[in-house]
Amino acid sequence: MDIIQLIISSTILYAAPLIFTALGGVFSERSGVVNIGLEGLMVMGAFTGIVASLYFEGLGMGNASPWFGLIIAIIIGAVFSLFHAVASISFRADQVVSGVALNFLAVGLSVFLVRKIFDKGQTDVIKFSISKIDLPILSDIPFIGPIFFTNIAITSYIAIILAFVVWYVVYKTPFGLRLRSVGEHPMAADTMGINVSKMRYIGVLLSGAFAGLGGAVYALSSSLQFSGTTIAGQGFIALAAMIFGKWNPIGALGAALFFGLAQSLAVSGGTLPLLQDIPSVYLSIAPYVLTIVALTGFIGRADAPKAIGTPYIKGKR
Amino acid sequence: MLKKLSGIYTPLFAVFLGIFVGAIIMLVSGYNPIVGYGALIEGIFGNAEYLGETIRTMTPLILSGLAVAFAFRTGLFNIGVEGQLMVGWLAAVWVGVTFELPKIIHLPMAIMAAAIAGALWAFIPGYLKAKFKIHEVITTIMMNYVALYVTAYLIRTYLKAGMERTEKIASSASLASEYLQVITEYSRLHYGIIVALLAAVLMWFMLWKTKLGYELRAVGYNQHGAHYSGMKVNRNIVLSMVISGAFAGAAGAMEGLGTFQYMSIMAHFTGIGFDGIAVALLGANTALGVVLASGLFGGLKFGAANMENVGVPPELVEIVIALIIFFVASSYLIRLIINRFQKEGK
């Protein structure tokens, strides 16, 4: 019982940053822009989240500091993603290369600034992290209450609810239809009077905002400080979750929860009787291997948006 | 004439812009760019030891750059060089530690083992691309992480010798050279640079002087055209990834047999494979270009440490490298700028 509660609460904790970031990836890739740069966007989010939170702590904001940190991280994440947007949409750069450059730049720039501000390789540790709460009433439900509604970070709930909101936006609103249309057939969308570049900019900016939030949530709830190695692959796991979830927000949510479970087991697996004998390496590589398996089509075909990866040049057939 | 030159203009202009923006970043954050870049240049050429270390840093970069460039030439994007490099590193060290053989057999065998390991690791994305049309970018990224965890696990379980690393390799498998060390005031320079340069010649020869190279380039240039002229496109895709992986694996051998003589349990990527992407892009995917670009990035990487002496964070160099990639990728922008200048000149 205790073990189940431990695993589920840590699964949701690990999954939250992945959910946010994967949802960001959905926006970008649905608009037709590959976003290998999710990792770098998370790095920027984690960096600004911690630095801003430390700043607000200094102002005496106390428990509210990490929340302000999250807001700043969303803004900076969006601004930083402009780099990818301008390169891949306006300058017609190869989207994969631009994403790679973004990842490089994020680590370089954030550690450069950390050294400038703190005069050492990592930031100070924040005093106020995102607090874990027991949801009133719901946590009193026998069995389910202690597992799902006790001692859980609020951001984890926000992430799960947001997945449904994003699903609604992408599939049920005119905005979502336009976003998907420029990712599937930009020329047709252009003919219908949709501004392809504008929609793609919005897609990438949203991915920046979401990934920035994801990075900040990780930093402000798990690592509690920032260095060049704080975000080590979570962005790529989020990318994997998005693909595993077939570019669908709900699918991405499910995959992120599953990968969160894998991470949670990789960390705490040694204490579980069933898993003790399995080398943790299998759990560590699970998200990556499963993504390859998913792509191979064993778990139903995953179809990427058709126009993904190609810049749209008006008037060119 | 101008068209031919623009092939050289773009990377040169990208480097210039990268360094220029780096200078602005230094200025804005309160450092003197002349002092900063001065320290960087001194860190590259300052003395024989620095120069030796710069060439050493360059060595695996040449091979990882060749790996990315070779795949690019044939229309594939191998982001998995990092992982292929790690399995190559481990294979080279394993052969170096396990066997007792005369140097003339042992050393080539260790390098071959690295190349084969890298090739096998790259075979998987190549095969999946050919058979299931899965984009190699995603699979190679995933394979990187698998390599990171699997090599760490293998060392921890089977090869660990005290500390967090393997035993040292036998001297018969080593690339280390006392002569090169002495003339460079005891840097860690090793014979790997010769291997890397030979590999560059090999790649040039393979791509431009053999039937196989012609086919691989044809597939990269136009898959459908190559298909209709009777070439086996799928076979060429797999082959191209395998050859690319072999170069990447050999890059790992440079670290395992040359610089370190062992392999540590790694918590993070080496970065050499990712830098290979930058090197290949800047080198316009040619063998000579890759060697030159490796010189630049090797210098930047090693010289960066010296910037700390004047108080500038060495991460500035990472920013400059990222910007150079950005500008090379946005060559459309650079062409626009160059065209604008030419029009004004007239």
XYZ file of C-alpha atoms in Angstrom:
663
model
C 0.000 0.000 0.000
C 2.720 2.423 1.003
C 4.738 1.261 -1.969
C 1.883 1.839 -4.404
C 1.319 5.275 -2.985
C 5.016 6.084 -3.258
C 5.253 4.900 -6.845
C 2.129 6.659 -8.024
C 2.947 9.959 -6.390
C 6.492 9.922 -7.749
C 5.231 8.836 -11.169
C 2.950 11.843 -11.354
C 5.743 14.061 -10.091
C 8.164 12.872 -12.794
C 5.469 12.928 -15.453
C 4.331 16.542 -14.964
C 7.291 18.230 -16.718
C 7.070 15.654 -19.510
C 3.350 16.312 -19.977
C 3.782 20.072 -20.250
C 6.687 19.764 -22.667
C 5.079 17.059 -24.795
C 1.950 19.224 -25.128
C 4.198 22.022 -26.339
C 5.664 19.644 -28.877
C 2.149 18.831 -30.106
C 1.501 22.500 -30.908
C 4.749 22.952 -32.786
C 4.708 19.727 -34.750
C 0.993 19.931 -35.548
C 1.795 23.230 -37.249
C 4.469 21.481 -39.287
C 7.628 22.502 -37.445
C 9.819 19.719 -36.039
C 10.941 20.631 -32.548
C 14.113 18.814 -31.532
C 14.755 21.923 -29.441
C 12.292 20.948 -26.674
C 15.282 19.928 -24.550
C 16.861 23.362 -24.895
C 13.556 25.091 -24.204
C 13.225 23.060 -21.001
C 16.760 24.097 -20.040
C 15.842 27.760 -20.448
C 12.626 27.206 -18.492
C 14.460 25.495 -15.636
C 17.078 28.230 -15.575
C 14.666 31.153 -15.570
C 12.329 29.362 -13.167
C 15.056 28.969 -10.571
C 16.645 32.383 -11.046
C 13.300 34.202 -10.986
C 12.148 32.219 -7.969
C 15.357 33.077 -6.103
C 14.815 36.718 -7.013
C 11.263 36.749 -5.699
C 12.406 34.943 -2.552
C 14.841 37.809 -2.092
C 11.942 40.231 -2.340
C 10.224 38.365 0.474
C 7.485 36.730 -1.584
C 7.895 33.438 0.289
C 5.671 30.607 -0.893
C 4.482 32.563 -3.921
C 8.018 32.775 -5.353
C 8.023 29.511 -7.345
C 4.680 30.452 -8.902
C 6.095 33.715 -10.143
C 9.089 31.703 -11.309
C 6.778 29.540 -13.407
C 5.157 32.568 -15.036
C 8.513 34.116 -15.938
C 9.684 30.743 -17.307
C 6.625 30.551 -19.581
C 7.396 33.986 -20.997
C 11.133 33.390 -21.451
C 10.455 29.953 -22.950
C 8.203 31.540 -25.559
C 10.693 34.310 -26.295
C 13.568 31.842 -26.599
C 11.594 29.655 -28.985
C 11.459 32.627 -31.358
C 15.035 31.676 -32.215
C 13.797 28.373 -33.635
C 10.757 29.982 -35.214
C 12.665 32.711 -37.025
C 15.327 30.277 -38.257
C 13.022 27.523 -39.427
C 10.028 29.537 -40.646
C 11.440 32.835 -41.911
C 15.010 31.838 -42.802
C 13.983 28.407 -44.121
C 16.708 26.703 -42.082
C 16.613 22.933 -41.715
C 14.296 22.487 -38.745
C 16.302 19.676 -37.212
C 19.543 21.646 -37.434
C 17.884 24.720 -35.975
C 16.576 22.629 -33.075
C 20.044 21.213 -32.465
C 21.476 24.745 -32.432
C 18.767 25.771 -29.972
C 19.763 22.960 -27.603
C 23.415 23.981 -27.754
C 22.562 27.613 -27.240
C 20.304 26.981 -24.251
C 22.953 25.102 -22.282
C 25.722 27.532 -23.250
C 23.716 30.655 -22.523
C 22.172 29.468 -19.261
C 25.455 28.244 -17.761
C 27.214 31.388 -19.012
C 24.636 33.481 -17.175
C 24.757 31.285 -14.062
C 28.507 31.836 -13.871
C 28.006 35.541 -14.435
C 25.333 35.855 -11.737
C 26.431 33.310 -9.119
C 30.163 33.107 -9.911
C 29.968 29.279 -9.842
C 28.669 26.431 -11.985
C 25.255 26.084 -10.361
C 22.657 28.356 -8.818
C 21.799 28.573 -5.135
C 19.129 26.186 -3.867
C 15.629 27.624 -3.638
C 14.031 27.771 -0.206
C 10.430 27.576 -1.353
C 9.613 24.807 -3.810
C 6.260 23.960 -5.380
C 4.439 22.627 -2.382
C 2.747 19.274 -2.166
C -0.801 19.262 -0.883
C -3.580 16.928 0.174
C -6.710 17.720 -1.781
C -9.537 18.370 0.674
C -12.442 15.878 0.665
C -10.965 13.780 -2.161
C -8.018 12.695 -0.017
C -10.490 11.287 2.531
C -11.849 8.709 0.091
C -10.669 5.326 1.317
C -7.948 3.606 -0.733
C -8.110 6.008 -3.710
C -7.681 9.133 -1.616
C -4.277 8.310 -0.133
C -2.956 7.116 -3.519
C -4.113 9.829 -5.877
C -4.955 12.854 -3.795
C -2.441 12.953 -0.958
C 0.914 14.696 -0.921
C 0.890 15.622 -4.598
C 2.217 18.758 -6.296
C -0.512 21.012 -7.676
C 1.394 21.369 -10.934
C 0.840 17.657 -11.583
C -2.931 18.171 -11.555
C -2.594 21.237 -13.741
C -0.573 19.199 -16.248
C -3.176 16.451 -16.472
C -6.100 18.861 -16.793
C -4.195 20.903 -19.365
C -3.784 17.844 -21.585
C -7.562 17.694 -21.971
C -7.762 21.436 -22.564
C -5.105 21.200 -25.293
C -6.945 18.257 -26.830
C -10.092 20.373 -26.991
C -8.214 23.321 -28.476
C -6.454 21.256 -31.135
C -9.436 19.151 -32.227
C -12.549 21.180 -31.448
C -11.778 24.830 -32.108
C -11.301 26.815 -35.348
C -7.811 27.706 -34.131
C -6.927 24.031 -33.802
C -8.268 23.294 -37.263
C -6.131 26.044 -38.759
C -3.089 24.872 -36.824
C -3.480 21.313 -38.070
C -4.212 22.401 -41.624
C -0.908 24.268 -41.992
C 0.842 21.169 -40.721
C -0.921 18.834 -43.104
C -1.236 20.821 -46.297
C 0.080 24.380 -46.040
C -0.654 25.250 -49.647
C -4.315 24.334 -49.299
C -4.459 26.276 -46.037
C -2.876 29.267 -47.732
C -5.450 29.104 -50.516
C -8.181 29.191 -47.886
C -6.732 32.440 -46.564
C -4.900 31.064 -43.546
C -1.602 32.780 -42.845
C 0.780 29.801 -42.787
C 3.762 31.609 -41.294
C 1.657 33.200 -38.570
C 0.089 29.886 -37.547
C 3.495 28.228 -37.455
C 4.950 31.041 -35.376
C 2.086 30.588 -32.920
C 2.698 26.834 -32.829
C 6.391 27.227 -32.067
C 5.817 30.005 -29.521
C 3.275 27.833 -27.688
C 5.777 24.985 -27.669
C 8.307 27.354 -26.118
C 5.856 28.492 -23.456
C 4.835 24.926 -22.573
C 8.373 23.518 -22.609
C 9.580 26.478 -20.554
C 6.851 25.674 -18.050
C 7.825 22.009 -18.118
C 11.474 22.777 -17.434
C 10.575 25.163 -14.631
C 8.206 22.661 -13.022
C 11.003 20.091 -13.013
C 13.483 22.537 -11.515
C 11.090 23.993 -8.945
C 9.673 20.689 -7.759
C 12.475 18.138 -8.202
C 16.017 19.500 -8.622
C 15.486 22.749 -6.639
C 18.535 24.346 -8.274
C 19.938 24.746 -11.760
C 23.160 23.663 -13.434
C 24.101 22.652 -16.967
C 23.094 19.063 -16.252
C 19.764 19.687 -14.496
C 17.824 18.879 -17.650
C 19.487 15.737 -18.961
C 17.285 14.203 -21.606
C 13.819 15.040 -20.229
C 13.178 17.149 -23.319
C 13.946 14.201 -25.542
C 11.754 11.915 -23.441
C 8.959 14.479 -23.843
C 9.575 14.396 -27.588
C 9.376 10.620 -27.395
C 6.125 10.875 -25.409
C 4.635 13.109 -28.067
C 5.534 10.632 -30.830
C 4.487 7.656 -28.730
C 1.179 9.454 -28.199
C 0.838 9.886 -31.968
C 0.900 13.698 -31.911
C -2.334 13.635 -29.884
C -2.492 15.545 -26.552
C -4.284 12.727 -24.719
C -1.906 10.176 -26.192
C 1.028 12.333 -25.122
C -0.460 12.492 -21.611
C -0.692 8.725 -21.431
C 2.835 8.226 -22.758
C 4.243 10.859 -20.386
C 2.586 9.144 -17.420
C 4.015 5.843 -18.577
C 7.517 7.291 -18.965
C 7.107 8.945 -15.581
C 6.403 5.496 -14.153
C 9.522 4.130 -15.853
C 11.639 6.930 -14.358
C 10.078 6.447 -10.965
C 10.791 2.706 -11.059
C 14.343 3.285 -12.306
C 14.947 5.387 -9.194
C 13.050 3.389 -6.583
C 12.967 -0.035 -8.249
C 15.696 -1.380 -5.971
C 13.377 -1.251 -2.984
C 10.575 -3.230 -4.608
C 10.557 -6.978 -4.110
C 9.423 -7.735 -7.675
C 11.880 -5.444 -9.383
C 14.957 -5.929 -7.225
C 16.504 -8.497 -9.520
C 15.963 -6.568 -12.739
C 18.944 -4.347 -13.533
C 17.761 -0.740 -13.487
C 19.288 -0.250 -16.930
C 16.206 -1.884 -18.473
C 13.945 0.679 -16.869
C 16.286 3.505 -17.845
C 16.242 2.620 -21.514
C 12.551 1.679 -21.602
C 11.197 5.049 -22.846
C 13.675 5.147 -25.706
C 13.319 1.536 -26.790
C 9.530 1.731 -26.561
C 9.489 4.820 -28.752
C 11.412 2.978 -31.448
C 9.050 0.030 -31.090
C 6.042 2.348 -31.303
C 7.384 3.941 -34.459
C 7.995 0.558 -36.000
C 4.237 0.201 -36.008
C 3.760 -2.621 -33.526
C 1.453 -0.388 -31.494
C -0.631 0.904 -34.387
C 0.692 3.205 -37.056
C 1.762 6.633 -35.951
C 1.287 9.222 -38.646
C 3.179 12.457 -38.339
C 1.660 15.655 -39.717
C 2.266 15.445 -43.465
C 4.058 18.734 -44.050
C 6.324 18.372 -41.042
C 9.923 19.416 -41.556
C 9.406 21.355 -44.769
C 9.492 25.141 -44.909
C 6.541 26.660 -46.728
C 7.597 28.900 -49.574
C 4.691 30.806 -51.050
C 4.091 30.192 -54.721
C 6.332 27.145 -54.912
C 4.744 23.853 -55.869
C 32.775 32.198 -60.333
C 30.655 33.939 -57.744
C 28.447 30.907 -57.402
C 31.447 28.734 -56.672
C 32.773 31.182 -54.136
C 29.471 31.390 -52.255
C 30.143 27.835 -51.090
C 33.081 29.266 -49.176
C 31.438 32.559 -48.303
C 28.581 31.034 -46.344
C 30.626 29.147 -43.722
C 33.158 31.958 -43.404
C 30.387 34.479 -42.965
C 28.675 32.205 -40.439
C 31.867 31.947 -38.394
C 32.330 35.694 -38.545
C 28.741 36.359 -37.448
C 29.002 33.796 -34.636
C 32.162 35.369 -33.269
C 30.699 38.850 -33.708
C 27.503 38.055 -31.808
C 29.653 36.339 -29.157
C 31.552 39.609 -28.764
C 28.286 41.507 -28.340
C 27.175 39.046 -25.663
C 30.480 39.579 -23.853
C 30.085 43.358 -24.082
C 26.502 43.289 -22.825
C 27.427 41.093 -19.869
C 30.282 43.355 -18.894
C 33.339 41.565 -20.262
C 35.917 42.965 -22.633
C 35.648 40.935 -25.867
C 39.220 41.755 -26.914
C 40.570 40.427 -23.629
C 38.211 37.416 -23.828
C 39.049 36.431 -27.390
C 42.718 37.242 -26.749
C 42.750 34.675 -23.954
C 40.966 32.211 -26.235
C 43.572 32.563 -28.979
C 46.378 32.248 -26.443
C 44.675 29.115 -25.124
C 44.848 27.606 -28.607
C 48.330 28.620 -29.821
C 49.960 29.953 -26.635
C 52.576 27.222 -26.285
C 53.468 23.767 -27.576
C 51.351 22.049 -24.936
C 48.238 24.071 -25.816
C 48.808 23.392 -29.499
C 49.201 19.671 -28.817
C 46.003 19.589 -26.777
C 44.167 21.525 -29.475
C 45.156 18.916 -32.063
C 44.161 16.170 -29.633
C 40.734 17.776 -29.143
C 40.424 18.018 -32.907
C 41.124 14.301 -33.506
C 37.787 12.710 -32.489
C 35.969 15.756 -33.881
C 37.320 14.977 -37.362
C 35.948 11.445 -37.172
C 32.580 12.402 -35.714
C 32.334 15.200 -38.276
C 33.105 12.710 -41.071
C 30.408 10.429 -39.694
C 27.746 13.150 -39.835
C 28.992 14.433 -43.205
C 28.977 10.969 -44.776
C 25.377 10.412 -43.761
C 24.395 13.911 -44.914
C 25.933 13.235 -48.328
C 23.589 10.341 -48.751
C 20.534 12.222 -47.533
C 20.500 10.965 -43.948
C 20.769 12.920 -40.718
C 22.788 10.932 -38.206
C 22.215 12.587 -34.812
C 23.273 9.280 -33.279
C 27.016 9.816 -33.629
C 27.214 10.426 -29.900
C 25.830 6.988 -29.063
C 27.833 5.245 -31.771
C 30.925 6.939 -30.409
C 30.221 5.641 -26.915
C 29.747 2.014 -27.951
C 32.893 2.361 -30.104
C 34.808 3.704 -27.145
C 33.693 0.793 -24.981
C 34.493 -1.806 -27.664
C 37.989 -0.371 -28.194
C 38.714 -0.373 -24.475
C 37.302 -3.886 -24.080
C 39.654 -5.211 -26.773
C 42.496 -3.173 -25.294
C 41.954 -4.592 -21.817
C 41.049 -8.192 -22.636
C 43.620 -9.332 -25.180
C 47.362 -9.745 -25.095
C 48.741 -9.390 -28.593
C 51.635 -7.769 -30.428
C 50.968 -4.102 -31.143
C 50.791 -4.567 -34.898
C 47.701 -6.742 -34.437
C 46.291 -5.416 -31.184
C 46.015 -1.721 -32.048
C 44.332 -2.174 -35.455
C 42.053 -4.775 -33.896
C 40.968 -2.371 -31.156
C 40.233 0.383 -33.673
C 38.369 -2.077 -35.901
C 36.318 -3.254 -32.924
C 35.297 0.335 -32.258
C 34.338 0.892 -35.888
C 32.335 -2.335 -35.993
C 30.526 -1.512 -32.747
C 29.622 1.942 -34.064
C 28.522 0.419 -37.360
C 26.255 -2.092 -35.628
C 24.721 0.629 -33.468
C 23.993 2.668 -36.604
C 22.677 -0.373 -38.446
C 19.498 -0.333 -36.351
C 18.286 3.144 -37.392
C 19.455 2.448 -40.943
C 17.518 -0.786 -41.132
C 14.411 0.771 -39.564
C 14.589 3.626 -42.064
C 14.920 1.280 -45.030
C 12.370 -1.265 -43.880
C 9.730 0.777 -42.026
C 10.426 4.324 -43.292
C 11.021 5.536 -39.725
C 12.761 8.864 -39.622
C 16.381 8.335 -38.579
C 16.489 11.553 -36.543
C 14.154 10.183 -33.889
C 15.639 6.683 -33.775
C 19.224 7.939 -33.565
C 18.341 10.303 -30.703
C 16.729 7.414 -28.841
C 19.707 5.153 -29.589
C 22.004 7.765 -28.031
C 20.277 7.423 -24.695
C 20.220 3.650 -24.932
C 23.994 3.741 -25.558
C 24.557 6.075 -22.615
C 22.789 3.771 -20.163
C 23.933 0.481 -21.643
C 27.652 1.378 -21.735
C 27.470 2.612 -18.141
C 25.727 -0.615 -17.143
C 28.240 -2.836 -18.961
C 31.193 -1.086 -17.360
C 29.618 -1.200 -13.912
C 28.740 -4.876 -14.212
C 31.579 -6.433 -16.198
C 34.538 -4.091 -16.618
C 34.738 -2.016 -13.488
C 38.169 -1.747 -11.880
C 38.131 0.338 -8.743
C 36.940 3.925 -9.185
C 34.123 4.528 -11.642
C 36.002 3.283 -14.679
C 37.512 0.349 -16.544
C 41.086 -0.863 -16.269
C 43.699 0.851 -18.391
C 44.226 -0.701 -21.808
C 47.390 -2.682 -22.574
C 50.149 -0.549 -24.032
C 50.049 -2.712 -27.160
C 46.609 -1.263 -27.959
C 47.533 2.303 -27.124
C 47.721 5.215 -29.525
C 49.773 7.230 -27.041
C 53.103 8.440 -28.325
C 56.018 9.463 -26.162
C 57.557 11.295 -29.087
C 54.488 13.444 -29.708
C 54.177 14.107 -25.989
C 57.784 15.231 -25.681
C 57.682 17.647 -28.598
C 54.468 19.190 -27.236
C 55.714 19.686 -23.668
C 53.738 16.701 -22.407
C 50.323 17.322 -23.824
C 48.154 14.234 -24.360
C 48.635 14.382 -28.136
C 48.580 10.875 -29.651
C 48.867 9.102 -33.012
C 45.094 9.240 -33.424
C 45.433 12.382 -35.512
C 47.059 10.268 -38.239
C 44.160 7.807 -38.100
C 41.690 10.694 -38.336
C 43.406 12.288 -41.319
C 43.617 8.922 -43.086
C 39.895 8.502 -42.441
C 39.254 11.862 -44.092
C 41.159 10.725 -47.183
C 39.278 7.431 -47.093
C 35.923 9.189 -47.021
C 36.880 11.446 -49.924
C 38.080 8.457 -51.922
C 35.018 6.363 -51.125
C 32.542 9.086 -52.051
C 34.173 10.455 -55.173
C 36.307 7.673 -56.628
C 34.262 4.498 -56.224
C 31.073 3.165 -57.734
C 29.632 2.694 -54.257
C 30.233 6.345 -53.433
C 28.591 7.426 -56.656
C 25.517 5.365 -55.844
C 25.350 6.638 -52.273
C 25.523 10.236 -53.439
C 22.927 9.551 -56.128
C 20.531 8.159 -53.523
C 21.148 11.206 -51.341
C 20.628 13.590 -54.220
C 17.452 12.066 -55.582
C 16.080 8.867 -54.125
C 13.493 8.333 -56.822
C 15.908 9.033 -59.642
C 18.373 6.580 -58.150
C 15.610 4.020 -57.766
C 14.526 4.295 -61.395
C 18.078 3.959 -62.635
C 18.171 0.580 -60.964
C 20.021 1.323 -57.723
C 19.036 -0.493 -54.568
C 17.934 2.495 -52.513
C 17.147 0.615 -49.308
C 20.430 -1.263 -49.312
C 22.282 2.019 -49.824
C 20.467 3.682 -46.923
C 21.511 0.906 -44.549
C 25.045 0.873 -45.922
C 25.385 4.611 -45.558
C 24.308 4.527 -41.910
C 26.669 1.633 -41.227
C 29.669 3.423 -42.747
C 28.745 6.606 -40.905
C 28.521 4.623 -37.672
C 31.938 3.102 -38.319
C 33.500 6.572 -38.482
C 31.668 7.490 -35.278
C 32.852 4.325 -33.533
C 36.435 5.090 -34.567
C 36.026 8.533 -32.966
C 35.332 6.673 -29.719
C 38.541 4.675 -30.204
C 40.481 7.945 -30.298
C 39.269 8.716 -26.781
C 39.591 5.165 -25.483
C 42.962 4.267 -26.995
C 44.461 7.726 -27.216
C 43.434 10.417 -24.790
C 42.149 8.467 -21.788
C 43.297 4.838 -22.194
C 40.161 3.757 -20.324
C 36.435 4.479 -20.216
C 34.563 5.954 -17.283
C 30.999 5.274 -16.269
C 29.371 8.259 -17.861
C 26.457 10.153 -16.427
C 26.318 12.505 -19.408
C 27.137 12.605 -23.070
C 30.646 13.491 -24.219
C 29.314 16.126 -26.617
C 31.811 15.091 -29.302
C 29.101 13.458 -31.382
C 26.907 16.546 -31.238
C 29.839 18.793 -32.084
C 30.312 16.550 -35.115
C 27.025 17.949 -36.449
C 28.422 21.470 -36.208
C 31.702 20.378 -37.779
C 29.995 18.663 -40.710
C 27.657 21.589 -41.360
C 30.444 24.113 -41.276
C 32.678 21.874 -43.391
C 29.938 21.711 -46.052
C 30.036 17.901 -45.754
C 33.376 17.624 -47.542
C 36.380 15.762 -46.123
C 38.670 18.773 -46.309
C 35.995 21.058 -44.894
C 35.479 18.704 -41.957
C 39.208 18.714 -41.159
C 39.329 22.513 -41.257
C 36.137 22.922 -39.224
C 37.454 20.417 -36.651
C 40.523 22.598 -36.308
C 38.314 25.586 -35.566
C 36.013 23.800 -33.102
C 38.867 21.841 -31.508
C 40.617 25.147 -30.901
C 37.482 26.821 -29.563
C 36.720 23.893 -27.264
C 40.177 23.548 -25.786
C 41.086 27.237 -25.797
C 37.891 28.106 -23.932
C 39.390 26.932 -20.640
C 41.958 29.704 -20.861
C 39.200 32.318 -20.926
C 38.528 31.596 -17.279
C 41.923 33.098 -16.463
C 40.604 36.492 -17.511
C 37.247 35.900 -15.827
C 35.131 35.145 -18.897
C 32.927 32.031 -18.491
C 34.171 29.397 -20.969
C 30.556 28.576 -21.844
C 30.730 31.583 -24.127
C 32.355 29.263 -26.656
C 29.303 26.961 -26.565
C 27.184 29.982 -27.398
C 29.460 30.927 -30.299
C 29.328 27.360 -31.656
C 25.532 27.325 -31.401
C 25.362 30.634 -33.238
C 27.652 29.370 -35.995
C 25.361 26.351 -36.513
C 22.395 28.706 -36.540
C 23.936 30.931 -39.191
C 25.104 28.034 -41.364
C 21.614 26.543 -41.192
C 20.099 29.897 -42.070
C 22.273 30.160 -45.176
C 19.202 31.596 -46.889
C 19.627 34.641 -44.659
C 23.328 34.867 -45.466
C 22.630 34.627 -49.199
C 20.124 37.461 -48.834
C 22.704 39.609 -47.065
C 25.440 38.824 -49.591
C 23.101 39.568 -52.500
C 22.130 42.858 -50.897
C 25.804 43.838 -50.569
C 26.556 42.860 -54.142
C 23.674 44.934 -55.470
C 24.823 47.944 -53.512
C 28.366 47.468 -54.745
C 27.264 47.735 -58.359
